[in-house]
XYZ file of C-alpha atoms in Angstrom:
111
model
C -20.449 15.840 -81.674
C -20.908 18.797 -79.846
C -23.924 20.836 -81.811
C -26.262 22.677 -80.223
C -29.872 22.563 -82.721
C -31.525 25.990 -81.588
C -35.493 26.427 -82.488
C -35.396 28.251 -85.576
C -32.627 25.779 -86.998
C -34.868 22.644 -86.087
C -38.402 24.586 -87.545
C -36.087 25.310 -90.603
C -34.845 21.737 -91.005
C -38.442 20.282 -91.218
C -40.509 23.546 -92.698
C -40.510 21.047 -96.075
C -42.046 17.683 -93.868
C -44.738 19.793 -92.337
C -45.361 22.075 -95.790
C -46.089 18.339 -97.495
C -48.033 17.456 -94.655
C -45.847 14.338 -93.794
C -46.806 12.649 -90.380
C -44.476 12.596 -87.513
C -43.323 8.806 -87.115
C -42.926 9.732 -83.302
C -44.004 12.041 -81.060
C -41.126 12.778 -78.500
C -41.581 15.282 -75.657
C -37.729 16.482 -76.000
C -37.206 18.162 -79.732
C -33.437 17.081 -79.699
C -33.576 13.371 -79.093
C -33.406 11.281 -82.871
C -35.534 8.719 -83.572
C -35.508 6.169 -86.172
C -38.114 3.521 -86.808
C -38.135 0.337 -87.775
C -41.053 -2.217 -88.585
C -40.369 -6.017 -88.542
C -42.961 -8.943 -88.654
C -42.404 -9.652 -84.792
C -42.511 -5.694 -83.624
C -40.888 -2.413 -84.012
C -37.877 -1.168 -82.705
C -37.238 2.685 -81.753
C -33.779 3.641 -81.693
C -33.123 6.980 -79.399
C -30.084 9.482 -79.738
C -30.527 12.152 -77.272
C -28.548 14.943 -78.263
C -29.097 17.299 -75.294
C -25.966 15.207 -74.503
C -27.740 15.260 -70.634
C -29.819 12.360 -69.092
C -33.720 13.056 -69.898
C -35.768 11.861 -66.937
C -39.137 10.857 -68.001
C -38.767 10.816 -72.111
C -42.468 10.951 -73.520
C -42.784 8.656 -76.436
C -46.266 8.157 -78.882
C -45.687 5.687 -81.334
C -48.451 5.291 -84.147
C -48.022 1.186 -85.074
C -51.088 -1.353 -87.148
C -51.232 -3.912 -84.580
C -51.341 -4.469 -80.958
C -48.708 -4.213 -78.816
C -48.207 -6.615 -76.062
C -45.151 -5.201 -74.612
C -42.394 -2.412 -74.653
C -39.457 -3.197 -73.728
C -36.202 -0.454 -73.102
C -33.236 -2.683 -73.975
C -31.119 -0.281 -71.507
C -33.515 -0.032 -68.582
C -35.957 -3.621 -69.096
C -40.341 -3.393 -69.321
C -42.242 -0.412 -69.344
C -45.719 0.339 -68.517
C -47.372 1.547 -71.843
C -50.926 2.508 -73.266
C -52.524 1.961 -76.214
C -54.957 3.791 -77.818
C -57.310 4.100 -80.866
C -56.060 6.149 -83.960
C -58.699 5.965 -86.014
C -58.780 8.077 -89.448
C -55.171 8.285 -89.375
C -52.209 5.834 -91.319
C -51.807 3.790 -88.554
C -54.618 2.046 -86.557
C -52.922 2.458 -82.598
C -51.116 4.838 -81.110
C -48.739 3.389 -77.756
C -47.867 6.091 -75.210
C -44.817 5.467 -72.795
C -42.398 7.304 -71.059
C -38.329 6.457 -70.424
C -35.381 8.076 -68.567
C -32.958 8.219 -71.354
C -29.402 8.545 -71.054
C -26.985 8.871 -74.317
C -28.923 6.034 -76.543
C -31.401 3.130 -76.359
C -33.239 1.293 -78.225
C -37.406 0.388 -77.209
C -38.927 -3.001 -78.657
C -42.680 -2.754 -79.129
C -43.895 -6.298 -79.766
């Protein structure tokens, strides 16, 4: 894939979700990174696909979760430092923040 996703196109694609007030499942500092969030009893997996096709140094991530997190690990790079904050009044009780150097793909495990 060699497509590019300019801002006007991304706005149009996401317009219905914004109008409906749908919460974002994850906040990323780079708009052209695709993210999938998968919850299981043991934790949460965040699957990342980088559609800039260039390495991203220090991609910032804010992931809402329903249980406290003990560790965050990048499958490609190992353990990551993270912070956790209360997410009072929202659907999810906690928000975990971390950063990762992203190549083309990675999976982050929030356990």
